[in-house]
XYZ file of C-alpha atoms in Angstrom:
224
model
C 5.574 134.185 -266.496
C 2.181 132.600 -267.007
C 2.033 129.999 -269.774
C -0.325 132.349 -271.600
C 2.620 134.640 -272.391
C 4.878 131.830 -273.589
C 2.153 130.640 -275.975
C 1.152 134.056 -277.326
C 2.497 136.365 -280.021
C 4.829 138.808 -278.270
C 5.803 141.201 -281.105
C 9.335 141.442 -279.709
C 12.535 141.580 -281.706
C 15.695 140.109 -280.183
C 16.761 143.368 -278.506
C 13.315 144.025 -277.005
C 13.039 140.378 -275.922
C 16.296 140.677 -273.988
C 15.116 143.866 -272.295
C 11.718 142.412 -271.366
C 13.277 139.185 -270.087
C 15.796 141.070 -267.945
C 12.901 143.101 -266.568
C 10.780 140.023 -265.788
C 13.748 138.370 -264.068
C 13.708 141.180 -261.491
C 10.018 140.795 -260.636
C 9.071 138.639 -257.668
C 6.384 136.416 -259.176
C 5.163 135.464 -255.689
C 4.060 139.003 -254.853
C 0.394 139.951 -254.888
C -0.946 141.666 -257.999
C -1.978 144.626 -255.839
C 1.652 145.371 -254.960
C 2.357 146.293 -258.550
C -0.316 148.957 -258.774
C 2.469 151.168 -257.428
C 4.424 152.542 -260.403
C 7.707 152.391 -258.500
C 7.204 148.633 -258.009
C 6.639 148.165 -261.737
C 9.681 150.204 -262.743
C 12.800 148.139 -263.371
C 16.381 149.290 -263.982
C 18.459 147.391 -266.525
C 22.164 148.119 -266.869
C 24.352 147.917 -269.928
C 26.488 145.352 -268.123
C 23.473 143.076 -267.601
C 22.432 143.488 -271.215
C 25.977 142.815 -272.434
C 25.958 139.495 -270.594
C 22.625 138.252 -271.921
C 23.447 139.410 -275.461
C 26.977 137.989 -275.227
C 28.485 141.211 -276.591
C 32.226 141.848 -276.512
C 31.938 145.607 -275.973
C 29.830 147.400 -273.397
C 29.498 150.248 -275.897
C 27.475 147.942 -278.140
C 25.179 147.210 -275.197
C 24.624 150.962 -274.747
C 23.651 151.294 -278.379
C 21.249 148.347 -278.327
C 19.608 149.529 -275.122
C 19.064 152.956 -276.634
C 17.591 151.442 -279.803
C 15.406 149.157 -277.699
C 13.860 152.012 -275.732
C 12.858 153.678 -278.999
C 10.816 150.646 -280.083
C 9.648 148.852 -276.973
C 6.824 151.206 -276.042
C 4.863 150.169 -279.131
C 5.181 146.424 -278.565
C 2.113 144.404 -277.606
C 1.348 140.925 -276.338
C -1.471 139.355 -278.385
C -3.569 136.701 -276.651
C -6.100 134.680 -278.643
C -8.749 132.621 -276.877
C -11.636 130.562 -278.190
C -15.115 131.390 -276.879
C -18.626 130.121 -277.628
C -19.074 133.116 -279.915
C -15.775 132.734 -281.702
C -12.198 133.861 -281.239
C -11.393 136.667 -278.801
C -8.231 138.693 -279.395
C -6.695 140.737 -276.580
C -3.727 143.057 -277.065
C -1.757 144.316 -274.079
C 1.085 146.837 -274.108
C 4.202 145.500 -272.420
C 5.640 148.822 -271.333
C 4.076 151.995 -270.004
C 7.314 153.951 -270.184
C 10.931 153.383 -271.199
C 13.745 155.780 -270.308
C 17.314 155.671 -271.624
C 19.714 157.468 -269.299
C 22.421 158.738 -271.607
C 25.933 158.507 -270.236
C 24.847 156.343 -267.307
C 24.716 152.995 -269.092
C 21.236 151.991 -268.042
C 17.551 152.157 -268.876
C 14.373 152.093 -266.831
C 11.226 150.334 -268.003
C 7.822 150.480 -266.379
C 5.566 147.489 -267.024
C 1.878 148.210 -267.591
C -0.693 147.338 -264.936
C -2.434 145.077 -267.469
C 0.653 142.911 -268.046
C 1.470 142.493 -264.342
C -1.162 139.793 -263.600
C 0.733 137.573 -266.044
C 4.007 138.162 -264.192
C 3.095 138.084 -260.490
C 0.880 136.214 -258.010
C 1.579 133.100 -260.082
C 0.815 129.818 -258.335
C 0.383 127.351 -261.190
C 0.544 127.032 -264.974
C 3.685 129.053 -265.377
C 6.822 128.973 -267.524
C 10.222 129.408 -265.917
C 13.837 129.150 -267.034
C 17.201 130.581 -266.051
C 18.054 133.837 -267.751
C 21.595 132.556 -268.323
C 20.094 129.873 -270.576
C 19.307 132.617 -273.094
C 22.752 134.230 -273.130
C 23.973 134.675 -276.678
C 20.846 133.369 -278.408
C 21.019 134.780 -281.928
C 17.530 133.976 -283.169
C 14.271 135.248 -281.707
C 12.626 132.155 -283.213
C 14.935 129.834 -281.235
C 14.197 131.757 -278.042
C 10.441 131.685 -278.588
C 10.465 127.994 -279.524
C 12.387 127.239 -276.323
C 9.823 129.183 -274.273
C 6.932 127.478 -276.000
C 8.277 123.974 -275.399
C 9.077 124.689 -271.740
C 5.526 125.959 -271.228
C 4.171 122.483 -271.990
C 6.411 120.533 -269.633
C 8.201 121.442 -266.429
C 10.071 118.148 -266.712
C 13.224 117.395 -268.663
C 11.288 115.717 -271.465
C 8.099 116.517 -273.312
C 6.038 116.054 -276.440
C 3.444 118.297 -278.056
C 1.509 118.243 -281.320
C 0.387 121.636 -282.617
C -1.307 122.832 -285.810
C 1.222 124.442 -288.141
C -0.904 127.616 -288.327
C -0.700 127.955 -284.533
C 3.079 127.724 -284.397
C 3.254 130.280 -287.213
C 1.158 132.680 -285.123
C 3.055 132.047 -281.893
C 6.488 132.502 -283.450
C 5.159 135.363 -285.606
C 6.494 133.860 -288.801
C 5.880 136.105 -291.831
C 2.658 135.213 -293.640
C 4.595 135.167 -296.907
C 6.199 131.881 -295.825
C 4.469 128.745 -297.037
C 4.436 125.673 -294.790
C 7.599 124.286 -296.349
C 9.368 127.619 -295.893
C 8.243 127.813 -292.280
C 9.813 124.460 -291.493
C 12.970 124.817 -293.590
C 13.778 128.477 -292.930
C 12.427 129.014 -289.414
C 11.723 125.829 -287.432
C 14.787 123.779 -288.368
C 17.326 126.612 -287.858
C 15.688 127.360 -284.492
C 16.003 123.702 -283.522
C 19.642 123.672 -284.669
C 20.454 126.636 -282.438
C 18.828 124.997 -279.431
C 20.630 121.733 -280.116
C 23.924 123.629 -279.934
C 22.789 124.386 -276.362
C 22.404 120.656 -275.670
C 18.675 120.385 -276.329
C 17.507 117.226 -278.087
C 14.548 117.997 -280.350
C 12.725 115.849 -282.866
C 10.282 117.489 -285.247
C 7.766 115.383 -287.183
C 5.075 116.614 -289.551
C 1.582 115.284 -290.150
C -0.597 115.803 -293.190
C -4.300 116.409 -293.622
C -4.893 115.456 -297.209
C -1.844 116.619 -299.171
C -0.921 119.520 -296.921
C 1.173 119.551 -293.767
C -1.241 120.482 -291.002
C 0.500 119.612 -287.721
C 3.965 119.456 -286.182
C 4.895 117.136 -283.328
C 7.812 118.235 -281.185
C 9.532 115.707 -278.943
C 12.261 117.192 -276.769
C 14.678 116.776 -273.931
C 16.083 119.795 -272.150
C 19.754 119.961 -271.088
């Protein structure tokens, strides 16, 4: 996917994130954007077995249930991209899915990506984020998953460092606005880091203040 997606608010819960990621993994990112104007090329089949693996579920029946629940919600989910312009901030919202179909009794769903999202998923030559889908198997926190994606987007190498305003990371990870800065770090960032460290990531998180308030976070990391 283009880095733009990894650094944008995705509005996806854990179930929808798994479905979208499985779908993206089946798209050939080298193909021309024009190829995906064909609806059949944008329509992806995801099986309960595939979902069971990425979700690390013991029972395939549970995968059926989560896939069904996911198809009920995923059509309303939008990617939100914010860009700065000379006239101020521009906000673009793009629907992920044009159509989602749950095939009862067959253990699979079909999702059709929108034409507007496809340019972010194909004909990608530079500035992209990539990781193995197996690296996400069993992730229990959407915040850990999104933090992993965000960090990878800034460095294709094993190691990296990035300083970001706290308000930006709150927007990217879609942390509830009711959380103060301290709550964001203690209840969201640190648990997300802990989950990634269980997957052999090494992450250091340092805060910086502007006046008396924490204004920036510096992440220093090493991927497994």
